[in-house]
Amino acid sequence: MEKVEIVLNSLPMSGGDGPNSYSKNSHLQRRSASLLKETIDKLITEKLDAKNLICDSNTFCIADLGCATGPNTFFLVQDIIKSVETTLDSNSTKAEFLVFFNDLTNNDFNTLFTSLPQDRSYFAVGVPGSFYGRVLPQSSVHIVVTLAATHWLSSVPKELLDKSSKAWNKGKVHYSNAAEEVVKAYEDQFGRDMEKFLEARAQEIVSGGLLVVGMCGIPQGMPFSNLADSIMYTSIADVLIQMQSQGLISEEQVDSFNIPIYSASPEEVAALVEKNGCFSVESMELIDPTAWLKRPMDVEDVRQWMVCIKATMGSLFINHFGDHLLDDIFDRLTARLVGLTDEVESSYREKVMLFFALKRI
Ligand SMILES: C[S@@+](CC[C@H](N)C(=O)[O-])C[C@H]1O[C@@H](n2cnc3c(N)ncnc32)[C@H](O)[C@@H]1O
């Protein structure tokens, strides 16, 4: 229980709107999300009976889970509202929109709410808490969307920290290139988390409503070491071991640091959806999240990637190693990855964004 809280408290993205903040450094997530715009629009126009869903109240409710501090969430919500309005217009119906913004309790909700678009066409509510439990009332929402968030596990699998376990993940920071038992521990943790996620959403989404998810993915059976992120995780481990050898951090700190991010395959998620039994699968596919990127990638692209990773994962490092080491860790990591630009480039070939859309039965 204690470890769960440690991870959850250390997750939120870098707050505020300064030069290192998530709000100023989340353009990669935004560009990847923009690849889903048309698909989400098509889903809403073809699969959602918006008019009948709101016949009792005239209020259409949307939730963005893991919304962070903006601005990506505002673009996403605005696009969804536009699609729903188009559908309703064609049925000569008008609605008011209510948007629930969810993230962990120590997300910087002040930045989120102070930067809400002035000209927005919706009412805004904050619903803090983990999406692995209930965050909304029973049958209260018509569309739930969550982008770049559900690959964050609720906690580091506890076996990874147990020296007597075969899944003790000494000197590695992730399941990439790790022992089979470590991979299994991550997979099991994801299974438990996704089960809870689906159970909670099944209670919150009205019958006929949609659940739309974009997260880290991987083709079934592919080793994680094939992916560009694997080079990053290996480089993080190398940097930490170098800093340990220079006496800047302890062996114990290195061995107990694990990044709770998991990439799921479509088949894995489909099996969990079937087990849950409350949703039909409307879409399930892997997408290349870098389809917008000019190729080949160059050194500047790798630097930009690291700036985004620092704003996204920085708090994990701060929580574990201290604020004072964050810049040093990321300067070393960036230098190392810039030196590996060609390797990064050639491993950026896979479709590693998992997109799925479910309809509440
Ligand atoms: C990479 S950010 C993505 C933010 C935004 N959706 C976007 O696309 O820019 C992931 C967000 O998910 C949130 N998150 C992770 N686990 C969560 C959980 N269990 N419950 C709620 N939010 C969570 C993090 O705090 C973070 O703000």
Short mmCIF file of C-alpha atoms and ligand atoms in Angstrom, two decimals:
data_model
loop_
_atom_site.label_atom_id
_atom_site.label_comp_id
_atom_site.label_asym_id
_atom_site.label_seq_id
_atom_site.Cartn_x
_atom_site.Cartn_y
_atom_site.Cartn_z
CA MET A 1 0.00 0.00 0.00
CA GLU A 2 2.80 2.37 0.94
CA LYS A 3 4.61 1.80 -2.39
CA VAL A 4 1.39 2.44 -4.34
CA GLU A 5 1.17 5.87 -2.75
CA ILE A 6 4.82 6.63 -3.40
CA VAL A 7 4.45 5.96 -7.11
CA LEU A 8 1.12 7.72 -7.48
CA ASN A 9 2.40 10.79 -5.66
CA SER A 10 5.47 11.00 -7.81
CA LEU A 11 3.72 10.68 -11.16
CA PRO A 12 2.21 14.04 -11.98
CA MET A 13 3.75 15.94 -14.81
CA SER A 14 5.96 18.93 -14.22
CA GLY A 15 3.53 21.66 -13.11
CA GLY A 16 3.21 25.40 -13.80
CA ASP A 17 3.83 26.96 -17.20
CA GLY A 18 7.57 27.64 -16.97
CA PRO A 19 10.18 26.54 -19.54
CA ASN A 20 10.46 23.00 -18.09
CA SER A 21 6.73 22.47 -17.47
CA TYR A 22 4.52 19.80 -19.03
CA SER A 23 2.26 22.51 -20.42
CA LYS A 24 5.21 23.94 -22.41
CA ASN A 25 6.73 20.54 -23.28
CA SER A 26 3.94 18.21 -24.29
CA HIS A 27 3.91 18.90 -28.02
CA LEU A 28 5.04 15.34 -28.87
CA GLN A 29 2.00 13.91 -27.07
CA ARG A 30 -0.14 16.51 -28.82
CA ARG A 31 1.18 15.62 -32.27
CA SER A 32 0.63 11.91 -31.62
CA ALA A 33 -2.89 12.68 -30.36
CA SER A 34 -3.61 14.73 -33.49
CA LEU A 35 -3.23 11.49 -35.49
CA LEU A 36 -6.35 10.24 -33.71
CA LYS A 37 -8.50 13.28 -34.43
CA GLU A 38 -10.23 11.91 -37.53
CA THR A 39 -10.67 8.44 -36.03
CA ILE A 40 -12.33 9.86 -32.93
CA ASP A 41 -14.55 12.11 -35.06
CA LYS A 42 -15.61 9.11 -37.17
CA LEU A 43 -16.35 7.07 -34.06
CA ILE A 44 -18.56 9.78 -32.61
CA THR A 45 -20.48 10.36 -35.82
CA GLU A 46 -20.89 6.67 -36.63
CA LYS A 47 -21.09 4.89 -33.28
CA LEU A 48 -22.68 7.31 -30.84
CA ASP A 49 -26.40 7.94 -30.68
CA ALA A 50 -25.84 11.33 -29.06
CA LYS A 51 -29.43 12.55 -29.43
CA ASN A 52 -30.94 9.63 -27.54
CA LEU A 53 -28.20 9.62 -24.92
CA ILE A 54 -29.12 13.11 -23.75
CA CYS A 55 -32.87 12.99 -24.25
CA ASP A 56 -33.56 13.30 -20.49
CA SER A 57 -31.25 16.15 -19.53
CA ASN A 58 -29.87 17.96 -22.59
CA THR A 59 -26.44 17.89 -20.97
CA PHE A 60 -23.70 15.96 -22.73
CA CYS A 61 -20.91 14.86 -20.37
CA ILE A 62 -17.30 14.16 -21.33
CA ALA A 63 -14.42 13.08 -19.06
CA ASP A 64 -10.70 13.30 -19.84
CA LEU A 65 -8.82 10.96 -17.49
CA GLY A 66 -5.15 11.78 -16.88
CA CYS A 67 -5.61 15.28 -18.36
CA ALA A 68 -2.40 16.74 -16.79
CA THR A 69 -2.10 20.54 -16.85
CA GLY A 70 -3.16 21.29 -20.43
CA PRO A 71 -3.18 22.47 -23.12
CA ASN A 72 -3.51 19.08 -24.92
CA THR A 73 -6.66 18.23 -23.01
CA PHE A 74 -8.34 21.47 -24.19
CA PHE A 75 -7.74 20.67 -27.88
CA LEU A 76 -8.96 17.14 -27.39
CA VAL A 77 -12.13 18.15 -25.56
CA GLN A 78 -12.88 20.90 -28.07
CA ASP A 79 -12.56 18.46 -30.98
CA ILE A 80 -14.87 15.96 -29.28
CA ILE A 81 -17.46 18.66 -28.59
CA LYS A 82 -17.32 19.76 -32.23
CA SER A 83 -17.97 16.19 -33.41
CA VAL A 84 -20.85 15.70 -30.96
CA GLU A 85 -22.36 19.08 -31.95
CA THR A 86 -22.20 18.12 -35.63
CA THR A 87 -24.02 14.88 -34.85
CA LEU A 88 -26.63 16.67 -32.75
CA ASP A 89 -27.10 19.45 -35.34
CA SER A 90 -27.95 16.85 -37.95
CA ASN A 91 -30.72 15.75 -35.59
CA SER A 92 -31.77 19.37 -34.90
CA THR A 93 -30.77 18.97 -31.24
CA LYS A 94 -28.77 21.35 -29.06
CA ALA A 95 -26.91 20.41 -25.89
CA GLU A 96 -24.92 21.95 -23.08
CA PHE A 97 -21.54 20.34 -22.40
CA LEU A 98 -20.00 19.43 -19.06
CA VAL A 99 -16.36 18.32 -18.99
CA PHE A 100 -14.82 16.41 -16.09
CA PHE A 101 -11.04 16.87 -15.91
CA ASN A 102 -9.39 14.04 -14.00
CA ASP A 103 -5.84 13.48 -12.85
CA LEU A 104 -4.05 12.44 -9.66
CA THR A 105 -4.72 14.65 -6.64
CA ASN A 106 -1.34 16.37 -6.75
CA ASN A 107 -1.60 17.25 -10.44
CA ASP A 108 -1.26 21.01 -10.92
CA PHE A 109 -4.99 21.69 -11.27
CA ASN A 110 -4.36 25.43 -10.69
CA THR A 111 -2.44 25.66 -13.97
CA LEU A 112 -5.11 23.55 -15.67
CA PHE A 113 -8.00 25.75 -14.54
CA THR A 114 -6.26 29.10 -14.95
CA SER A 115 -5.43 28.21 -18.55
CA LEU A 116 -8.91 27.01 -19.53
CA PRO A 117 -9.77 28.64 -22.88
CA GLN A 118 -11.71 31.88 -22.33
CA ASP A 119 -14.02 31.15 -25.23
CA ARG A 120 -14.84 27.55 -24.25
CA SER A 121 -18.28 26.22 -24.89
CA TYR A 122 -18.47 23.91 -21.85
CA PHE A 123 -18.71 23.87 -18.06
CA ALA A 124 -15.57 22.50 -16.38
CA VAL A 125 -15.24 20.35 -13.28
CA GLY A 126 -12.16 18.81 -11.64
CA VAL A 127 -12.41 15.20 -10.45
CA PRO A 128 -9.11 14.38 -8.72
CA GLY A 129 -8.13 10.79 -7.94
CA SER A 130 -6.74 7.65 -9.50
CA PHE A 131 -8.60 6.37 -12.53
CA TYR A 132 -7.92 2.84 -11.27
CA GLY A 133 -10.88 3.51 -9.00
CA ARG A 134 -14.15 5.39 -9.40
CA VAL A 135 -13.76 9.11 -10.12
CA LEU A 136 -17.27 9.86 -11.43
CA PRO A 137 -20.84 9.15 -10.32
CA GLN A 138 -22.76 6.11 -11.55
CA SER A 139 -23.92 6.38 -15.22
CA SER A 140 -22.93 10.03 -15.40
CA VAL A 141 -20.84 10.37 -18.54
CA HIS A 142 -21.31 9.87 -22.28
CA ILE A 143 -17.70 9.86 -23.53
CA VAL A 144 -14.60 9.05 -21.50
CA VAL A 145 -11.29 9.69 -23.20
CA THR A 146 -7.79 9.07 -21.92
CA LEU A 147 -4.62 9.71 -23.89
CA ALA A 148 -1.03 8.87 -22.93
CA ALA A 149 -2.03 7.92 -19.39
CA THR A 150 -3.13 4.27 -18.95
CA HIS A 151 0.35 2.89 -19.65
CA TRP A 152 1.27 4.34 -16.23
CA LEU A 153 0.79 1.46 -13.81
CA SER A 154 -0.77 2.11 -10.43
CA SER A 155 2.55 1.10 -8.83
CA VAL A 156 5.86 -0.62 -9.44
CA PRO A 157 5.15 -4.37 -9.17
CA LYS A 158 6.25 -5.21 -5.60
CA GLU A 159 8.32 -8.29 -6.60
CA LEU A 160 10.77 -5.97 -8.37
CA LEU A 161 11.89 -4.59 -5.03
CA ASP A 162 12.16 -7.95 -3.26
CA LYS A 163 15.78 -9.16 -3.18
CA SER A 164 14.64 -12.74 -2.64
CA SER A 165 12.41 -12.73 -5.74
CA LYS A 166 13.47 -13.83 -9.22
CA ALA A 167 11.82 -10.61 -10.38
CA TRP A 168 14.23 -8.44 -8.35
CA ASN A 169 15.19 -5.93 -11.01
CA LYS A 170 18.72 -5.03 -9.92
CA GLY A 171 20.44 -2.37 -12.03
CA LYS A 172 17.64 -2.13 -14.57
CA VAL A 173 14.94 0.47 -14.54
CA HIS A 174 12.25 -1.23 -16.58
CA TYR A 175 11.25 -4.64 -17.97
CA SER A 176 13.06 -3.94 -21.24
CA ASN A 177 15.99 -6.42 -21.48
CA ALA A 178 15.09 -7.72 -18.02
CA ALA A 179 14.48 -11.25 -16.71
CA GLU A 180 11.34 -13.10 -17.79
CA GLU A 181 10.00 -12.83 -14.23
CA VAL A 182 10.28 -9.04 -14.39
CA VAL A 183 8.36 -8.93 -17.68
CA LYS A 184 5.69 -11.16 -16.13
CA ALA A 185 5.43 -8.97 -13.03
CA TYR A 186 4.78 -5.87 -15.19
CA GLU A 187 2.29 -7.77 -17.36
CA ASP A 188 0.38 -9.00 -14.29
CA GLN A 189 0.33 -5.53 -12.76
CA PHE A 190 -1.07 -4.10 -16.01
CA GLY A 191 -3.73 -6.84 -16.08
CA ARG A 192 -4.84 -6.04 -12.51
CA ASP A 193 -4.84 -2.30 -13.18
CA MET A 194 -6.72 -2.50 -16.48
CA GLU A 195 -9.30 -4.76 -14.86
CA LYS A 196 -9.96 -2.12 -12.21
CA PHE A 197 -9.96 0.63 -14.83
CA LEU A 198 -12.60 -1.14 -16.92
CA GLU A 199 -14.73 -2.01 -13.86
CA ALA A 200 -14.80 1.63 -12.78
CA ARG A 201 -15.57 2.94 -16.29
CA ALA A 202 -18.34 0.36 -16.72
CA GLN A 203 -20.08 1.94 -13.75
CA GLU A 204 -19.54 5.54 -14.82
CA ILE A 205 -20.37 5.42 -18.55
CA VAL A 206 -24.01 5.35 -19.64
CA SER A 207 -25.23 2.49 -21.80
CA GLY A 208 -24.35 3.44 -25.41
CA GLY A 209 -21.51 5.74 -24.26
CA LEU A 210 -17.91 5.49 -25.49
CA LEU A 211 -14.55 4.83 -23.84
CA VAL A 212 -11.66 6.04 -26.02
CA VAL A 213 -8.07 5.19 -25.10
CA GLY A 214 -4.66 5.98 -26.62
CA MET A 215 -1.65 4.55 -24.79
CA CYS A 216 1.76 2.91 -25.30
CA GLY A 217 1.36 -0.31 -27.26
CA ILE A 218 3.35 -3.07 -28.89
CA PRO A 219 2.58 -5.84 -31.40
CA GLN A 220 1.76 -9.12 -29.63
CA GLY A 221 4.87 -11.22 -28.93
CA MET A 222 7.37 -8.51 -29.88
CA PRO A 223 10.21 -8.11 -27.35
CA PHE A 224 10.31 -4.61 -25.87
CA SER A 225 14.00 -4.43 -26.79
CA ASN A 226 12.93 -3.85 -30.44
CA LEU A 227 11.53 -0.44 -29.56
CA ALA A 228 13.16 2.99 -29.42
CA ASP A 229 12.00 3.43 -25.82
CA SER A 230 14.13 0.42 -24.93
CA ILE A 231 17.25 2.38 -25.90
CA MET A 232 16.07 5.15 -23.60
CA TYR A 233 15.47 2.81 -20.62
CA THR A 234 18.84 1.09 -21.12
CA SER A 235 20.51 4.50 -21.31
CA ILE A 236 18.77 5.62 -18.10
CA ALA A 237 20.17 2.52 -16.35
CA ASP A 238 23.67 3.24 -17.76
CA VAL A 239 23.54 6.85 -16.58
CA LEU A 240 22.43 5.85 -13.08
CA ILE A 241 25.16 3.22 -12.77
CA GLN A 242 27.73 5.79 -13.93
CA MET A 243 26.48 8.24 -11.29
CA GLN A 244 26.61 5.50 -8.68
CA SER A 245 30.25 4.78 -9.59
CA GLN A 246 30.97 8.50 -9.12
CA GLY A 247 29.41 8.39 -5.65
CA LEU A 248 26.52 10.69 -6.55
CA ILE A 249 23.83 8.11 -5.77
CA SER A 250 23.83 4.83 -3.86
CA GLU A 251 23.58 1.28 -5.20
CA GLU A 252 20.40 0.86 -3.16
CA GLN A 253 18.86 3.91 -4.90
CA VAL A 254 19.71 2.51 -8.35
CA ASP A 255 18.43 -0.99 -7.59
CA SER A 256 15.11 0.25 -6.22
CA PHE A 257 14.32 2.59 -9.12
CA ASN A 258 11.82 1.20 -11.63
CA ILE A 259 9.69 3.07 -14.14
CA PRO A 260 6.06 1.91 -13.90
CA ILE A 261 5.18 2.15 -17.60
CA TYR A 262 3.82 -0.78 -19.59
CA SER A 263 3.13 -1.20 -23.31
CA ALA A 264 0.15 -3.46 -24.00
CA SER A 265 -0.71 -5.43 -27.12
CA PRO A 266 -4.18 -5.18 -28.71
CA GLU A 267 -4.77 -8.89 -27.97
CA GLU A 268 -3.95 -8.40 -24.29
CA VAL A 269 -6.41 -5.53 -23.95
CA ALA A 270 -9.08 -7.34 -26.00
CA ALA A 271 -8.89 -10.30 -23.59
CA LEU A 272 -9.32 -7.98 -20.57
CA VAL A 273 -12.29 -6.26 -22.24
CA GLU A 274 -13.90 -9.63 -22.91
CA LYS A 275 -13.34 -10.71 -19.31
CA ASN A 276 -14.96 -7.49 -18.09
CA GLY A 277 -18.00 -8.16 -20.27
CA CYS A 278 -19.54 -4.66 -20.17
CA PHE A 279 -18.19 -3.24 -23.44
CA SER A 280 -18.19 -4.02 -27.15
CA VAL A 281 -14.96 -3.33 -29.06
CA GLU A 282 -15.54 -0.65 -31.73
CA SER A 283 -11.90 -0.15 -32.64
CA MET A 284 -8.58 -1.72 -31.63
CA GLU A 285 -5.43 -0.87 -33.57
CA LEU A 286 -1.76 -0.01 -33.37
CA ILE A 287 -0.68 3.31 -34.86
CA ASP A 288 2.74 4.82 -35.56
CA PRO A 289 2.83 7.76 -33.09
CA THR A 290 5.63 9.41 -35.08
CA ALA A 291 3.76 9.44 -38.39
CA TRP A 292 3.90 13.26 -38.30
CA LEU A 293 7.69 13.37 -37.84
CA LYS A 294 10.03 14.23 -40.72
CA ARG A 295 12.39 11.32 -41.38
CA PRO A 296 15.16 10.58 -40.80
CA MET A 297 15.16 11.92 -37.24
CA ASP A 298 18.12 14.08 -36.35
CA VAL A 299 19.96 15.09 -33.21
CA GLU A 300 17.54 17.96 -32.53
CA ASP A 301 14.59 15.53 -32.63
CA VAL A 302 16.31 13.38 -30.00
CA ARG A 303 16.92 16.49 -27.83
CA GLN A 304 13.26 17.47 -28.13
CA TRP A 305 12.22 13.94 -27.20
CA MET A 306 14.30 14.20 -24.02
CA VAL A 307 12.85 17.62 -23.11
CA CYS A 308 9.36 16.06 -23.28
CA ILE A 309 10.46 12.99 -21.29
CA LYS A 310 11.95 15.24 -18.59
CA ALA A 311 8.67 17.17 -18.25
CA THR A 312 6.74 13.87 -18.20
CA MET A 313 8.89 11.60 -16.03
CA GLY A 314 10.94 14.19 -14.13
CA SER A 315 8.94 13.88 -10.93
CA LEU A 316 9.72 10.12 -10.73
CA PHE A 317 13.43 10.97 -10.66
CA ILE A 318 12.98 13.89 -8.26
CA ASN A 319 11.02 11.71 -5.86
CA HIS A 320 13.63 8.96 -5.89
CA PHE A 321 16.99 10.76 -6.29
CA GLY A 322 16.20 14.33 -5.22
CA ASP A 323 15.56 17.59 -7.02
CA HIS A 324 19.25 18.48 -7.12
CA LEU A 325 20.13 15.59 -9.48
CA LEU A 326 17.38 15.99 -12.07
CA ASP A 327 19.30 18.24 -14.48
CA ASP A 328 22.48 16.18 -14.17
CA ILE A 329 20.61 12.92 -14.92
CA PHE A 330 18.87 14.39 -17.95
CA ASP A 331 21.98 16.17 -19.29
CA ARG A 332 23.85 12.86 -19.24
CA LEU A 333 20.90 10.98 -20.70
CA THR A 334 20.43 13.49 -23.51
CA ALA A 335 24.14 13.42 -24.39
CA ARG A 336 24.09 9.62 -24.47
CA LEU A 337 20.97 9.39 -26.65
CA VAL A 338 22.15 12.12 -29.01
CA GLY A 339 25.20 9.89 -29.56
CA LEU A 340 22.81 7.04 -30.39
CA THR A 341 20.66 9.05 -32.84
CA ASP A 342 21.11 6.53 -35.68
CA GLU A 343 20.08 3.62 -33.45
CA VAL A 344 17.06 5.55 -32.17
CA GLU A 345 16.12 6.45 -35.72
CA SER A 346 16.28 2.87 -36.96
CA SER A 347 14.20 1.52 -34.07
CA TYR A 348 11.46 4.12 -34.60
CA ARG A 349 9.75 1.85 -37.08
CA GLU A 350 7.08 0.14 -35.06
CA LYS A 351 3.47 1.06 -34.50
CA VAL A 352 3.64 1.67 -30.77
CA MET A 353 0.53 3.68 -29.99
CA LEU A 354 -2.36 1.45 -29.01
CA PHE A 355 -5.72 2.99 -29.78
CA PHE A 356 -8.95 1.38 -28.70
CA ALA A 357 -12.55 2.47 -28.48
CA LEU A 358 -15.21 0.58 -26.53
CA LYS A 359 -18.94 1.06 -26.30
CA ARG A 360 -20.76 0.50 -23.00
CA ILE A 361 -23.33 -2.24 -23.58
C1 LIG B 1 1.81 11.95 -20.23
S1 LIG B 1 0.52 12.69 -19.31
C2 LIG B 1 -0.71 12.86 -20.55
C3 LIG B 1 -1.56 14.05 -20.32
C4 LIG B 1 -2.59 14.35 -21.39
N1 LIG B 1 -3.59 13.30 -21.46
C5 LIG B 1 -1.92 14.55 -22.73
O1 LIG B 1 -2.22 13.79 -23.66
O2 LIG B 1 -1.12 15.48 -22.85
C6 LIG B 1 -0.12 11.37 -18.30
C7 LIG B 1 -1.05 11.86 -17.22
O3 LIG B 1 -1.72 10.74 -16.63
C8 LIG B 1 -1.81 10.97 -15.24
N2 LIG B 1 -2.03 9.69 -14.55
C9 LIG B 1 -1.19 8.64 -14.48
N3 LIG B 1 -1.74 7.67 -13.71
C10 LIG B 1 -2.94 8.14 -13.31
C11 LIG B 1 -3.97 7.59 -12.51
N4 LIG B 1 -3.86 6.39 -11.97
N5 LIG B 1 -5.09 8.33 -12.32
C12 LIG B 1 -5.22 9.56 -12.88
N6 LIG B 1 -4.26 10.14 -13.64
C13 LIG B 1 -3.14 9.43 -13.86
C14 LIG B 1 -0.49 11.61 -14.89
O4 LIG B 1 -0.54 12.28 -13.65
C15 LIG B 1 -0.31 12.55 -16.08
O5 LIG B 1 -0.85 13.81 -15.84
#
